[in-house]
Structures are given as C-alpha cells and as structure tokens.
Coordinates of C-alpha atoms and ligand atoms in Angstrom, one line a residue:
M1 CA 62.2 89.0 85.7
F2 CA 64.0 89.8 82.4
K3 CA 67.4 90.1 84.0
S4 CA 69.3 87.4 82.2
I5 CA 70.6 88.3 78.8
R6 CA 69.3 85.0 77.5
T7 CA 65.7 85.8 78.5
Q8 CA 66.1 89.4 77.3
I9 CA 67.3 88.3 73.9
S10 CA 64.6 85.6 73.4
S11 CA 61.9 87.9 74.6
L12 CA 63.1 90.7 72.4
F13 CA 63.2 88.4 69.5
V14 CA 59.6 87.2 70.1
L15 CA 58.5 90.8 70.6
F16 CA 60.2 91.8 67.4
I17 CA 58.6 89.0 65.4
V18 CA 55.1 89.5 66.9
L19 CA 55.4 93.3 66.3
I20 CA 56.3 92.7 62.7
E21 CA 53.3 90.3 62.3
I22 CA 51.0 92.8 63.9
A23 CA 52.3 95.6 61.7
A24 CA 51.9 93.3 58.6
A25 CA 48.3 92.5 59.8
I26 CA 47.5 96.2 60.3
A27 CA 49.0 97.1 56.9
S28 CA 47.0 94.4 55.2
V29 CA 43.8 95.7 56.9
F30 CA 44.6 99.2 55.6
I31 CA 45.4 97.8 52.1
T32 CA 42.2 95.8 52.1
V33 CA 40.0 98.7 53.3
H34 CA 41.7 101.0 50.9
H35 CA 41.2 98.5 48.1
Y36 CA 37.5 98.3 48.7
H37 CA 37.1 102.0 49.1
K38 CA 39.0 102.7 46.0
N39 CA 37.1 100.0 44.1
F40 CA 33.9 101.7 45.1
S41 CA 34.9 105.2 44.2
D42 CA 36.6 104.1 41.0
A43 CA 33.4 102.2 40.0
V44 CA 31.3 105.3 40.9
S45 CA 33.5 107.7 39.0
N46 CA 33.7 105.4 36.0
T47 CA 30.0 104.9 35.9
F48 CA 28.7 108.3 36.8
T49 CA 30.6 110.2 34.1
P50 CA 29.2 113.7 33.3
E51 CA 27.6 112.3 30.1
F52 CA 25.9 109.5 32.1
K53 CA 24.8 111.9 34.7
S54 CA 23.3 114.2 32.1
S55 CA 21.6 111.3 30.3
I56 CA 20.1 110.3 33.7
T57 CA 18.9 113.8 34.3
E58 CA 17.4 113.9 30.8
T59 CA 15.7 110.5 31.2
A60 CA 14.3 111.7 34.5
N61 CA 12.9 114.8 32.9
T62 CA 11.5 113.2 29.7
A63 CA 7.8 112.7 29.6
V64 CA 6.7 109.1 29.3
T65 CA 3.5 107.4 28.1
E66 CA 1.8 105.6 30.9
T67 CA -1.3 103.4 30.9
S68 CA -3.5 104.7 33.5
A69 CA -5.6 102.6 35.7
D70 CA -8.6 103.0 33.4
G71 CA -6.6 101.6 30.5
T72 CA -6.0 104.9 28.7
N73 CA -2.6 105.9 27.7
G74 CA -1.4 109.4 28.3
I75 CA 1.9 111.4 28.7
V76 CA 2.9 111.9 32.2
I77 CA 5.8 113.5 33.8
T78 CA 5.5 112.8 37.5
D79 CA 8.1 112.8 40.3
S80 CA 7.3 109.2 41.0
S81 CA 6.5 107.9 37.7
P82 CA 7.3 104.2 37.9
V83 CA 8.2 104.2 34.3
I84 CA 10.8 106.9 34.8
V85 CA 12.1 105.2 37.9
D86 CA 12.2 101.9 36.0
N87 CA 14.0 103.6 33.2
L88 CA 16.5 105.2 35.5
S89 CA 17.1 101.9 37.4
K90 CA 17.6 100.1 34.1
M91 CA 20.1 102.7 33.0
I92 CA 22.1 102.2 36.2
L93 CA 21.7 98.5 36.4
A94 CA 23.4 98.3 33.0
Y95 CA 26.5 98.9 35.1
R96 CA 25.6 96.4 37.8
D97 CA 28.8 94.4 37.5
L98 CA 31.0 97.4 37.6
L99 CA 29.1 98.7 40.6
S100 CA 28.8 95.3 42.2
I101 CA 25.1 95.8 42.6
N102 CA 23.5 92.9 44.4
R103 CA 26.9 91.5 45.3
S104 CA 28.1 93.9 47.8
S105 CA 26.2 97.1 47.0
D106 CA 22.6 98.2 46.8
L107 CA 21.0 100.7 44.5
F108 CA 18.2 103.0 45.7
I109 CA 16.3 105.6 43.8
L110 CA 14.6 108.0 46.2
D111 CA 12.2 110.8 45.6
R112 CA 12.8 114.3 46.7
S113 CA 11.4 113.6 50.2
G114 CA 13.8 110.7 50.6
S115 CA 11.3 107.9 50.2
V116 CA 12.5 104.8 48.4
L117 CA 11.1 104.5 44.9
Y118 CA 13.3 101.7 43.9
S119 CA 15.6 99.3 45.7
S120 CA 17.8 96.7 44.0
R121 CA 17.0 94.4 46.9
G122 CA 13.4 95.5 47.2
E123 CA 13.8 97.3 50.5
Q124 CA 11.3 100.0 51.3
V125 CA 13.4 102.2 53.4
T126 CA 17.0 103.1 53.6
E127 CA 19.1 104.1 56.6
S128 CA 19.8 107.8 57.0
S129 CA 23.0 108.9 55.5
A130 CA 24.9 112.2 55.2
V131 CA 25.3 111.6 51.4
I132 CA 21.5 111.3 51.0
D133 CA 21.1 114.5 53.0
N134 CA 23.6 116.2 50.7
A135 CA 21.9 114.9 47.6
L136 CA 18.5 116.0 48.8
A137 CA 20.1 119.4 49.2
G138 CA 21.3 119.1 45.6
V139 CA 24.9 118.1 46.2
E140 CA 26.5 114.9 44.9
S141 CA 28.8 113.3 47.4
I142 CA 30.6 110.0 48.3
S143 CA 31.3 108.9 51.8
G144 CA 33.3 106.3 53.5
G145 CA 35.8 106.9 56.3
F146 CA 38.3 104.2 57.0
L147 CA 36.5 102.9 60.0
S148 CA 32.9 103.3 58.7
S149 CA 30.9 100.1 58.3
A150 CA 29.6 101.1 54.9
I151 CA 30.5 103.4 52.0
D152 CA 27.8 105.2 49.9
Y153 CA 27.3 107.6 47.1
A154 CA 24.3 109.8 46.3
F155 CA 23.7 111.8 43.1
P156 CA 20.8 114.3 43.0
V157 CA 18.9 114.1 39.7
M158 CA 17.8 117.7 39.1
S159 CA 14.7 119.0 37.5
G160 CA 15.6 122.6 36.9
S161 CA 16.9 123.8 40.2
D162 CA 14.9 121.2 42.2
V163 CA 16.0 117.8 43.2
K164 CA 13.7 115.3 41.5
Y165 CA 15.3 112.0 42.4
V166 CA 18.3 110.8 44.3
I167 CA 20.3 107.9 43.0
Y168 CA 21.8 106.3 46.1
L169 CA 24.4 103.6 46.0
K170 CA 25.4 101.8 49.2
D171 CA 28.1 99.2 49.7
S172 CA 27.8 97.6 53.1
L173 CA 31.3 96.2 52.7
V174 CA 30.3 92.6 53.3
L175 CA 33.1 91.4 51.1
Q176 CA 35.6 93.6 52.8
K177 CA 34.5 92.4 56.2
E178 CA 34.7 88.7 55.1
V179 CA 38.2 89.3 53.8
L180 CA 39.2 91.1 56.9
Q181 CA 37.9 88.4 59.2
R182 CA 39.8 85.8 57.2
H183 CA 42.9 88.0 57.5
A184 CA 42.4 88.4 61.2
A185 CA 42.1 84.6 61.7
N186 CA 45.2 84.0 59.5
S187 CA 47.2 86.7 61.2
L188 CA 46.3 85.4 64.7
F189 CA 47.4 82.0 63.7
L190 CA 50.6 83.3 62.1
I191 CA 51.4 85.4 65.2
I192 CA 51.0 82.4 67.6
V193 CA 53.0 80.1 65.4
S194 CA 55.7 82.6 64.7
A195 CA 55.8 83.7 68.4
L196 CA 56.4 80.1 69.3
L197 CA 59.0 79.6 66.6
S198 CA 60.8 82.8 67.4
Y199 CA 60.9 81.9 71.1
I200 CA 62.6 78.6 70.2
I201 CA 65.0 80.2 67.7
G202 CA 65.6 83.2 70.1
N203 CA 66.5 80.8 72.8
I204 CA 68.9 79.0 70.6
I205 CA 70.6 82.3 69.5
A206 CA 70.6 83.6 73.0
S207 CA 72.3 80.5 74.4
K208 CA 74.9 80.7 71.6
V209 CA 75.6 84.3 72.6
T210 CA 75.4 83.9 76.4
A211 CA 77.3 80.6 76.7
P212 CA 80.7 82.2 76.1
I213 CA 79.7 85.3 78.2
K214 CA 78.9 82.9 81.0
T215 CA 82.3 81.2 80.6
V216 CA 84.1 84.5 80.5
S217 CA 82.2 85.8 83.5
D218 CA 83.0 82.6 85.5
Q219 CA 86.6 83.0 84.6
A220 CA 86.5 86.7 85.5
R221 CA 85.2 85.7 88.9
R222 CA 88.0 83.2 89.4
L223 CA 90.4 85.8 88.1
A224 CA 89.1 88.3 90.7
A225 CA 89.8 85.6 93.4
G226 CA 93.4 85.6 92.3
E227 CA 93.4 82.6 89.9
Y228 CA 95.4 84.5 87.3
T229 CA 96.0 81.6 84.9
V230 CA 92.4 80.7 84.5
L231 CA 91.9 82.6 81.2
S232 CA 92.8 80.9 77.9
R233 CA 92.9 82.5 74.5
F234 CA 90.1 82.0 72.0
D235 CA 91.2 80.4 68.8
H236 CA 88.8 82.3 66.6
Y237 CA 87.8 85.9 66.4
S238 CA 84.5 87.2 67.9
E239 CA 83.4 90.0 70.2
I240 CA 83.6 87.6 73.1
A241 CA 87.1 86.5 72.1
D242 CA 87.9 90.2 72.0
L243 CA 86.4 90.7 75.5
K244 CA 88.3 87.7 76.7
E245 CA 91.5 89.1 75.2
S246 CA 90.9 92.2 77.2
F247 CA 90.4 90.1 80.3
V248 CA 93.7 88.2 79.6
F249 CA 95.4 91.5 79.3
L250 CA 93.8 92.8 82.5
A251 CA 94.7 89.5 84.2
N252 CA 98.3 89.8 83.1
S253 CA 98.7 93.4 84.2
K254 CA 96.8 92.6 87.5
K255 CA 99.1 89.7 88.1
E256 CA 102.2 91.8 87.3
H257 CA 100.9 94.4 89.6
A258 CA 100.1 91.9 92.4
D259 CA 103.5 90.3 92.0
K260 CA 105.2 93.7 92.2
E261 CA 103.1 94.6 95.2
T262 CA 103.9 91.4 97.0
A263 CA 107.6 91.8 96.2
E264 CA 107.5 95.4 97.4
K265 CA 105.6 94.3 100.6
R266 CA 108.2 91.6 101.3
K267 CA 111.0 94.1 100.8
I268 CA 109.5 96.5 103.2
E269 CA 108.7 93.8 105.7
T270 CA 112.3 92.5 105.5
I271 CA 113.6 96.0 105.9
L272 CA 111.4 96.6 108.9
E273 CA 112.2 93.3 110.4
N274 CA 115.9 93.8 110.1
M275 CA 116.0 97.4 111.2
N276 CA 118.0 98.4 114.2
D277 CA 115.2 100.6 115.3
G278 CA 111.9 99.4 116.6
I279 CA 108.8 100.1 114.4
L280 CA 105.2 100.1 115.4
A281 CA 102.3 101.1 113.1
F282 CA 98.8 101.9 114.2
D283 CA 95.6 102.5 112.2
M284 CA 93.3 105.5 112.6
N285 CA 91.4 103.7 115.4
G286 CA 94.6 103.0 117.3
A287 CA 94.7 99.2 116.5
L288 CA 98.3 97.8 116.1
T289 CA 98.9 96.9 112.4
H290 CA 102.6 96.1 112.5
I291 CA 105.4 95.6 115.0
N292 CA 108.9 94.5 114.2
R293 CA 111.2 92.2 116.2
E294 CA 113.3 95.0 117.5
A295 CA 110.3 96.9 118.8
Q296 CA 109.1 93.7 120.7
R297 CA 112.6 93.3 122.1
L298 CA 113.0 96.9 123.2
L299 CA 109.5 97.1 124.7
N300 CA 109.9 93.6 126.2
R301 CA 106.6 92.4 124.7
K302 CA 106.1 88.9 123.5
F303 CA 102.4 89.1 123.0
V304 CA 101.2 92.1 121.0
D305 CA 97.6 91.2 120.2
D306 CA 96.1 93.4 123.0
I307 CA 98.1 96.5 122.1
T308 CA 96.0 99.6 121.3
F309 CA 97.6 103.0 121.0
N310 CA 96.2 105.0 123.9
N311 CA 96.2 102.1 126.4
F312 CA 99.7 100.9 125.5
F313 CA 101.5 104.3 125.8
K314 CA 99.6 105.1 129.0
E315 CA 100.8 101.7 130.3
I316 CA 104.4 102.5 129.6
N317 CA 104.0 106.1 130.9
V318 CA 104.4 108.0 127.6
D319 CA 102.3 111.1 127.7
I320 CA 100.7 110.9 124.3
T321 CA 97.3 110.2 122.8
L322 CA 96.2 109.2 119.3
E323 CA 93.9 112.2 119.1
S324 CA 96.8 114.6 119.8
L325 CA 98.6 113.2 116.7
Q326 CA 95.7 113.3 114.3
Y327 CA 96.1 116.9 113.3
L328 CA 99.8 116.8 113.2
N329 CA 101.5 118.0 110.0
S330 CA 102.6 115.0 107.9
R331 CA 106.2 116.2 108.0
A332 CA 106.2 116.9 111.8
S333 CA 106.8 114.3 114.5
V334 CA 106.6 114.2 118.3
E335 CA 109.6 113.0 120.2
K336 CA 109.4 111.3 123.6
E337 CA 112.1 109.7 125.8
I338 CA 111.4 106.9 128.3
S339 CA 113.3 104.2 130.2
I340 CA 112.3 100.6 130.2
N341 CA 114.3 97.9 131.9
D342 CA 117.5 100.1 132.2
N343 CA 117.2 101.0 128.5
V344 CA 116.7 104.6 127.4
L345 CA 114.4 104.7 124.5
Q346 CA 113.7 107.6 122.2
M347 CA 110.3 107.4 120.5
S348 CA 109.3 109.4 117.5
F349 CA 105.6 109.6 116.6
A350 CA 104.5 110.6 113.1
S351 CA 101.1 110.4 111.6
F352 CA 100.3 109.7 107.9
S353 CA 97.2 109.7 105.8
Q354 CA 96.3 108.4 102.4
N355 CA 92.7 109.1 101.2
S356 CA 90.6 107.8 104.0
E357 CA 93.3 105.5 105.2
G358 CA 95.9 106.6 107.7
G359 CA 97.5 106.0 111.0
V360 CA 100.6 106.6 113.2
I361 CA 104.1 105.2 112.9
V362 CA 106.2 105.0 116.0
I363 CA 110.0 104.6 115.6
I364 CA 111.8 103.4 118.7
H365 CA 115.5 104.2 118.9
D366 CA 117.6 102.6 121.7
I367 CA 119.8 105.5 123.0
T368 CA 121.0 103.7 126.1
K369 CA 124.6 103.7 124.8
Q370 CA 124.6 107.3 123.8
D371 CA 122.9 108.2 127.1
K372 CA 125.6 106.3 129.0
L373 CA 128.3 107.8 126.9
E374 CA 126.9 111.3 127.4
H375 CA 126.8 110.7 131.1
A376 CA 130.4 109.3 131.0
R377 CA 131.5 112.3 129.0
Q378 CA 129.9 114.7 131.5
D379 CA 131.4 112.8 134.5
F380 CA 134.8 112.7 132.7
V381 CA 134.9 116.5 132.1
A382 CA 133.7 117.1 135.7
N383 CA 136.4 114.7 137.0
V384 CA 139.2 116.2 134.9
S385 CA 138.2 119.7 135.9
H386 CA 138.1 118.6 139.5
E387 CA 141.4 116.7 139.4
L388 CA 143.2 119.6 137.8
R389 CA 141.6 122.2 140.0
T390 CA 142.9 120.6 143.2
P391 CA 146.6 120.9 142.5
L392 CA 146.1 124.2 140.8
T393 CA 144.4 125.6 143.9
V394 CA 147.3 124.4 146.0
I395 CA 149.9 125.8 143.6
K396 CA 148.1 129.2 143.4
S397 CA 147.7 129.5 147.2
Y398 CA 151.3 128.6 147.8
A399 CA 152.6 130.9 145.1
D400 CA 150.3 133.7 146.4
M401 CA 151.7 133.2 149.9
L402 CA 155.3 133.3 148.6
A403 CA 154.5 136.5 146.8
D404 CA 152.8 138.1 149.8
T405 CA 155.7 137.2 152.2
P406 CA 158.9 138.1 150.3
D407 CA 160.8 138.0 153.6
A408 CA 159.8 134.5 154.6
N409 CA 162.7 132.3 155.7
A410 CA 164.5 130.0 153.4
D411 CA 163.0 126.9 155.1
I412 CA 159.4 127.9 154.5
R413 CA 160.2 129.0 150.9
T414 CA 161.9 125.7 150.2
R415 CA 158.8 123.8 151.6
F416 CA 156.4 125.9 149.7
L417 CA 158.4 125.5 146.5
N418 CA 158.6 121.8 147.0
T419 CA 154.8 121.6 147.4
I420 CA 154.4 123.6 144.2
S421 CA 156.8 121.3 142.5
S422 CA 155.1 118.1 143.7
E423 CA 151.6 119.5 142.8
T424 CA 153.0 120.4 139.3
D425 CA 154.3 116.8 139.1
R426 CA 150.9 115.5 140.0
M427 CA 149.2 117.7 137.3
T428 CA 151.8 116.5 134.8
K429 CA 151.1 112.9 135.8
I430 CA 147.3 113.4 135.4
I431 CA 147.8 115.0 132.0
E432 CA 150.2 112.3 130.9
D433 CA 147.7 109.6 132.0
L434 CA 145.0 111.4 130.1
L435 CA 147.1 111.7 127.0
T436 CA 147.9 108.0 127.3
L437 CA 144.2 107.2 127.6
S438 CA 143.3 109.3 124.6
Q439 CA 146.1 107.8 122.6
L440 CA 144.8 104.3 123.5
D441 CA 141.3 105.4 122.5
V442 CA 142.7 106.6 119.1
N443 CA 144.9 103.5 118.8
A444 CA 141.9 101.3 119.3
S445 CA 141.1 102.0 115.7
Y446 CA 144.5 102.7 114.3
E447 CA 147.8 100.8 113.9
R448 CA 149.4 99.4 117.1
P449 CA 153.1 99.0 117.7
S450 CA 154.4 95.4 117.2
D451 CA 157.5 95.1 119.4
D452 CA 158.9 91.8 120.5
I453 CA 158.0 91.3 124.1
N454 CA 159.5 88.9 126.6
I455 CA 157.1 89.0 129.5
R456 CA 159.3 87.1 131.9
S457 CA 162.3 89.4 131.5
M458 CA 160.0 92.4 131.6
L459 CA 158.6 91.3 135.0
E460 CA 162.0 90.4 136.3
G461 CA 163.3 93.8 135.5
L462 CA 160.3 95.5 137.1
V463 CA 160.5 93.5 140.3
E464 CA 164.2 94.4 140.5
R465 CA 163.4 98.1 140.1
L466 CA 160.5 98.1 142.6
S467 CA 162.2 95.9 145.2
L468 CA 163.8 98.9 146.7
S469 CA 160.5 100.6 147.5
A470 CA 159.2 97.2 148.7
K471 CA 162.1 96.8 151.0
K472 CA 161.5 100.4 152.4
K473 CA 158.0 99.2 153.4
N474 CA 159.3 95.9 154.6
Q475 CA 157.2 94.2 151.9
E476 CA 158.0 90.9 150.2
L477 CA 157.9 91.2 146.4
T478 CA 158.4 87.9 144.5
Y479 CA 158.1 86.8 141.0
T480 CA 157.5 83.0 140.1
P481 CA 157.3 82.0 136.5
T482 CA 155.4 78.6 136.6
N483 CA 156.5 77.6 133.1
D484 CA 158.0 79.0 129.9
I485 CA 156.3 81.9 128.3
P486 CA 156.6 82.4 124.6
M487 CA 157.6 85.7 123.2
I488 CA 154.8 87.9 122.0
T489 CA 154.6 91.0 119.8
G490 CA 152.8 94.2 120.7
D491 CA 153.0 97.5 122.5
R492 CA 155.9 96.9 124.9
D493 CA 155.8 100.3 126.6
G494 CA 152.0 99.9 127.1
L495 CA 152.4 96.5 128.7
E496 CA 155.2 97.6 130.9
R497 CA 153.0 100.6 132.0
V498 CA 150.2 98.1 132.9
F499 CA 152.5 95.8 134.9
T500 CA 154.0 98.8 136.7
N501 CA 150.7 100.2 137.6
I502 CA 149.3 96.9 139.0
I503 CA 152.5 96.1 140.9
T504 CA 152.7 99.7 142.3
N505 CA 149.0 99.5 143.3
A506 CA 149.8 96.3 145.2
L507 CA 152.7 97.9 146.9
K508 CA 150.7 101.1 147.6
Y509 CA 147.7 99.4 149.0
T510 CA 149.5 96.7 151.1
P511 CA 150.7 97.8 154.5
S512 CA 154.2 97.3 155.7
G513 CA 155.2 93.7 156.2
G514 CA 152.8 92.5 153.6
S515 CA 153.7 90.4 150.6
I516 CA 153.2 90.9 146.9
N517 CA 153.6 87.8 144.7
I518 CA 153.7 87.7 141.0
F519 CA 153.1 84.5 139.0
T520 CA 153.2 83.8 135.3
S521 CA 152.1 80.7 133.4
C522 CA 151.2 79.6 129.9
V523 CA 148.0 77.6 129.9
F524 CA 146.7 76.3 126.6
N525 CA 146.8 79.3 124.4
D526 CA 146.9 82.0 127.1
I527 CA 149.6 83.7 129.0
L528 CA 148.4 84.4 132.6
I529 CA 150.0 87.0 134.8
K530 CA 148.8 87.1 138.4
V531 CA 149.7 89.8 140.9
R532 CA 148.5 88.9 144.4
D533 CA 148.8 91.0 147.5
N534 CA 147.6 90.6 151.1
G535 CA 146.8 94.3 151.4
I536 CA 143.8 96.4 152.3
G537 CA 141.6 94.9 149.6
I538 CA 138.6 96.5 147.9
P539 CA 135.0 96.4 149.2
E540 CA 132.9 94.1 147.0
D541 CA 130.4 96.8 146.0
K542 CA 133.2 99.0 144.7
L543 CA 134.7 96.3 142.5
P544 CA 132.5 96.9 139.4
K545 CA 133.6 100.5 139.3
I546 CA 137.3 99.9 139.8
F547 CA 138.1 100.3 136.0
D548 CA 136.2 103.6 135.6
R549 CA 138.3 106.7 134.8
F550 CA 139.2 108.7 137.9
Y551 CA 137.6 106.1 140.2
R552 CA 139.3 105.6 143.5
V553 CA 138.0 103.6 146.5
D554 CA 139.4 106.1 149.0
K555 CA 140.0 109.3 147.3
A556 CA 142.1 111.0 150.0
R557 CA 144.2 107.9 150.6
S558 CA 144.9 107.4 146.9
R559 CA 145.7 111.0 146.5
D560 CA 148.2 110.8 149.3
K561 CA 149.8 107.9 147.6
G562 CA 150.0 109.9 144.3
G563 CA 147.2 108.0 142.5
T564 CA 145.2 109.6 139.8
G565 CA 142.4 106.9 139.4
L566 CA 143.4 106.5 135.8
G567 CA 145.9 103.6 136.2
L568 CA 143.4 100.7 136.0
A569 CA 141.4 102.4 133.2
I570 CA 144.6 102.6 131.2
A571 CA 145.5 99.0 132.1
K572 CA 142.2 97.6 131.0
Q573 CA 142.2 99.7 127.7
T574 CA 145.7 98.6 126.9
I575 CA 145.1 94.9 127.6
E576 CA 141.8 94.8 125.7
T577 CA 142.7 96.8 122.7
S578 CA 146.4 96.3 122.2
F579 CA 146.6 92.6 123.3
N580 CA 143.1 91.4 122.8
G581 CA 143.2 90.2 126.4
K582 CA 141.3 90.5 129.6
I583 CA 142.0 91.9 133.0
L584 CA 140.1 90.7 136.1
I585 CA 140.3 91.8 139.8
T586 CA 139.1 89.8 142.7
S587 CA 139.5 91.2 146.1
K588 CA 138.5 90.7 149.8
L589 CA 138.4 93.7 152.1
N590 CA 141.3 93.6 154.5
K591 CA 142.5 90.3 153.0
G592 CA 144.1 91.2 149.8
T593 CA 143.6 91.6 146.1
E594 CA 144.4 89.5 143.1
V595 CA 144.8 90.9 139.6
V596 CA 144.8 88.4 136.7
I597 CA 145.8 89.4 133.2
K598 CA 145.1 87.0 130.4
I599 CA 146.8 87.5 127.1
P600 CA 145.9 85.1 124.3
L601 CA 148.8 83.8 122.1
P602 CA 148.4 84.5 118.4
K603 CA 146.8 81.5 116.6
K604 CA 149.2 79.2 114.8
N605 CA 148.4 78.5 111.2
Ligands
ADP701 P1 145.1 105.0 141.4 O1 146.1 105.9 140.7 O2 144.3 105.8 142.4 O3 145.8 103.8 142.1 P2 144.0 103.0 139.8 O4 143.1 103.2 138.7 O5 145.3 102.4 139.6 O6 144.2 104.5 140.4 O7 143.2 102.3 140.9 C1 141.9 102.7 141.2 C2 141.6 102.4 142.7 O8 141.5 101.0 142.9 C3 142.6 102.8 143.6 O9 142.4 104.2 144.0 C4 142.4 101.9 144.8 O10 141.4 102.4 145.6 C5 141.9 100.7 144.2 N1 143.0 99.6 144.1 C6 143.8 99.3 143.0 N2 144.6 98.3 143.2 C7 144.4 97.9 144.5 C8 145.0 96.9 145.3 N3 146.0 96.1 144.9 N4 144.5 96.8 146.6 C9 143.5 97.7 147.0 N5 143.0 98.6 146.3 C10 143.4 98.8 145.0

C-alpha cells in the first residue's frame, strides 16, 4: 500500500505533523493540569501559613458568648458552636479570592465525626476523601493526582490532642476541565487542518523528490535494455544528479565492456570460422551451441539444427557419450578417429566448465592427407625392401653356389657371374632411380637448373640412338615435328630422362613389328609431345595407378624387361615440378598407348 516513495514521503510527513500536534496537545494538557494543581497548592500553602493555622486553632478553642434559646447569654465552648464555625469560616473566607472559593473550589468545615458544619455552597454532605480521613486522624494533607477529577486539602483543627474541626477545601477543577475541553476542540481542529495541509505539502515535496528519481529509473531501465546513450548529464548539483552521474559512469563502463565483449566475440567467431579445423561446441545438455564452416564441410552436414551430442556421434559411429566426458579433467581430452566419405577425421573431445556453465568442445582435424602419406610411406618402404631383396637374393644364391662349387666349369662360372653382374646393375638402376626421385622431391622446393633446351633436336637425337633397338625388334620408330617449337629453359637432363623412359616403355611394351610414333607441336602457349604406340596397352582399371612408385601392370614382364616401376613416377614428378607441365596417358588394352606431355611456354611480358 505504501510502496511508492511518493506515498511514503507524504504519509510520513502527515504522520510527523499529526504526531507533533498530538504531542503539543498532550503537553498543553499537562501544563494546564499542572498549572491548576500548582495554583491550588500555592494558594493553600500561601493561605494556611503556620501563623494562620495557629490562629485558626486558637479561634476554634476560644470560648465565645452565645445567646441561648431562652435569650440568656453565656460562654460556651462547644465542638459545633455555630459562632466558632462562623468565626472560622470568616477567617478563611477572608482569603476567598486567593483560594478561588465559590469560583472553582468549595470550603467545608467538618466536625470530628466528619459531619458538615459549614459549606461555602451550603451543601450538607461532602463526598468521602482520603484527605478528610487523614485530617480526622489528625494529619494535614493535600491530594490531587494528575488524572483525579478534583483536588482537595484538609487541615485538622486540634483541641489538645483531639481533632475538633476539619477545614476542608475542594477544587472540583471545573475551570481546568473547561480549559481542557477548549484545548481538545482546538487541538482536534488543528490536527485535521494541519493533516490536510501537510498531506498537500507532503505530496508537493514528494513529487519534487520522486520526479527525477522516476526519470532516472526510466532511463536506467532503457540503459539495461542496451540504450547506452539515454542518460544525459544534470546541469545542477543534487543527490539525484549525483545518482545520475553514477549511472552515466556505469552506462559508459557497461558500454565499453559490451563493445569489448562484442569485439572479442567477433574475433573468436572469425577465428573459428576461418580455422582449418572443424569446431563444434555443445552445452552441458548436449545441445549444439556452435559449429564452424569447416566442421560442416568435413561432416558433410548442411542442416545442423537437429544435432545433439549423443545422437549425433552415435549416428556417425563414434563411440563416445556426453556423460563419459563430464568428469574428464579440464586439461585432458579424448581422441577418436573415423572415416567419413573417404576422409579420415581425427576428433578431439575436451570438456570445460565455468561456474554452473560448461560443455564440450570437439575439434575435427582432417588427417586424410597424412593418412595417405603414411600409407604411401609404408608401401614405399615395403616396395623398396622388396625390390632390393629380389636381386640381392639372386646375387647371394649365385655367389653361394660359386663358393660351394670351386671346381665348376668356366661356362657355368661365367653365366653365374653374368647374372650376378646384371642383378647388381638392376640394383644400381633401382638405387639411381630412387636417388633421382628423392632429388626431384628435394628440388620441388629448391632451385632448379635452367639449361637451354631444344626439344626438337633432343627428340631427334633420342630417336637416332634408340632406332637400333627398334630395328632389332623390327619396330617402326618415327618422329614428326608438326610445327616449330621454341627453345625453353629448364632441367635438360631431367627432360631427356623423361623422354627416354617414355619412348623406351613404348618400345618395351610394343611387340615386334609394331610402330612407335612421336609428334611434337606448339599449340597456343603449350608445347605438346605425343608418344604413340600400338603395343600391348594398359587395362583401364590400372591406368589411375600407373604413376605410382614401383607400380607395374605386369610385374614379372616388366622385371624381365629391366623395369623398376619408377620411370613414370620420375617422369610425372619432373614434368610437374621442373616444367610446370602435365603428363597424361591414354591406353587401350592390346591396341596401344598414347602418352602426352604438355609443357607451357613461359609467359611473355
Ligand atoms: P617400368 O620401369 O616398369 O617400365 P614405368 O613406371 O616406366 O616402370 O611404367 C610403369 C608400368 O606402366 C610398366 O610396368 C608397364 O606395365 C606400364 N607401361 C608403361 N608404358 C607403357 C606402354 N607404352 N604400353 C604399355 N604399358 C606401359
């Protein structure tokens, strides 16, 4: 009910004023009562001085001459002598003004039994009173508590040790009551008027105080809603202005904080979005709170609204649950590896917690390349070992046999030694090829030779050198330059090695009577070199592997023809890294093969 400051202030103000009025009224009651009581006791003590009291006693005990009923005069001293009572009353009534007799107080003279002998108002009896009882017992006393309806005084007039009369004064406080009633009426009127007035004034003051508070609280509400510029400065000093200053300060620091937070958030979002790794974040209940582009790409998910931790990882066959991560040390993580769409993904799960907030972060790393490289490396080592072991086994067994049969005839010895020599050549060729490959691997990132190369004369020379072996197999080996080929610069030995390998392959894998035709042309910005044969060809399913290191379509056949399976790998590496070109093979089984080398000309400025 009294919730608003405005009501509280005006109510307190009214209460305060009314309380002051009531206190003033009570104080005035006390002052009035005190005044009348003091007046009475002052009048009594000023009148009934010791001298006055002893002269009263004396008068009461002095014999008086009274005319008796029969008309004779005589001296009488009686307890109820009307003359004495009259004398006594006269003595006291001499002080009537001081004692307010017949205005507010009454005078009684009582005999020793308490009967009224004289009353200033002519009353025959008096109400019982403690002071009368005291006086009848010989003790003078004055009464009048604050709340009593009357104040009275009684003085015993003694005759010897006996009480002869009692002088009794009683003020019924009529005047006091009248004054108090007037006071009460005035006070009530005053209280009502001042309550009304104070309510109005209180309201005015309260609205003066609360209006700026209301403004500030409205502005504070808008500030909380993010309207940071809503607060303006007060142009004069007051507590409210001070409060507003504090709000302005708070608003500025909050804005600064919010700006910083937004910038920080954007920074983190940008980092997350542009990371090469996929990131997923889940809250404690397993709901997805963040997923970056890379994670969507790697997981092949366009729509992510339905992702929840346990369901999602179960769906992609990752054996992990949110519950199992909850008690994980904050520095620890759980690693899992899965394959999705030919990609090998490494997932790292880490949980975090901050007060009651927390969740799980999943980092997805695409390790497909590393995985392939690792497999390639393992295959390569296995292939090298295998390729070297074969000639070594032959060499060792032939050498052992020669050692075991020292008396073998010269023919056998020569044959054995020839085999050992040719196997050694084979090993040397493999090692040379491997060295060439590793050199090319290194050269891919280092400086390459820049010799002047005339492709046409290089091919003409090669055809001339190989024409003898072609002739031996009754093969036709031709070279047709379609148009002029410009000179290029680059690794001359490397290019010659490539051409040699491709032409030799064509000769090797083309039966006797077949033909091998070489063409060169310059088309637009490319030099094209074609080596076409009508040999055994390559099965279609083997074509994609033809450039792999140590790959041979028919191992035994290739071995017989002195092949290592490294030639095309070297050719591809050389053309791509040293000449920025391309090498393509098309082939039809039993029909023939065509190898096309495309070398781009350097761009003219
Ligand atoms: P190799 O030393 O065995 O010839 P290459 O890397 O040069 O090794 O060739 C790889 C394989 O490709 C060969 O073993 C062969 O099976 C096949 N090949 C290459 N050129 C031809 C061709 N002109 N005709 C048919 N098969 C070929």
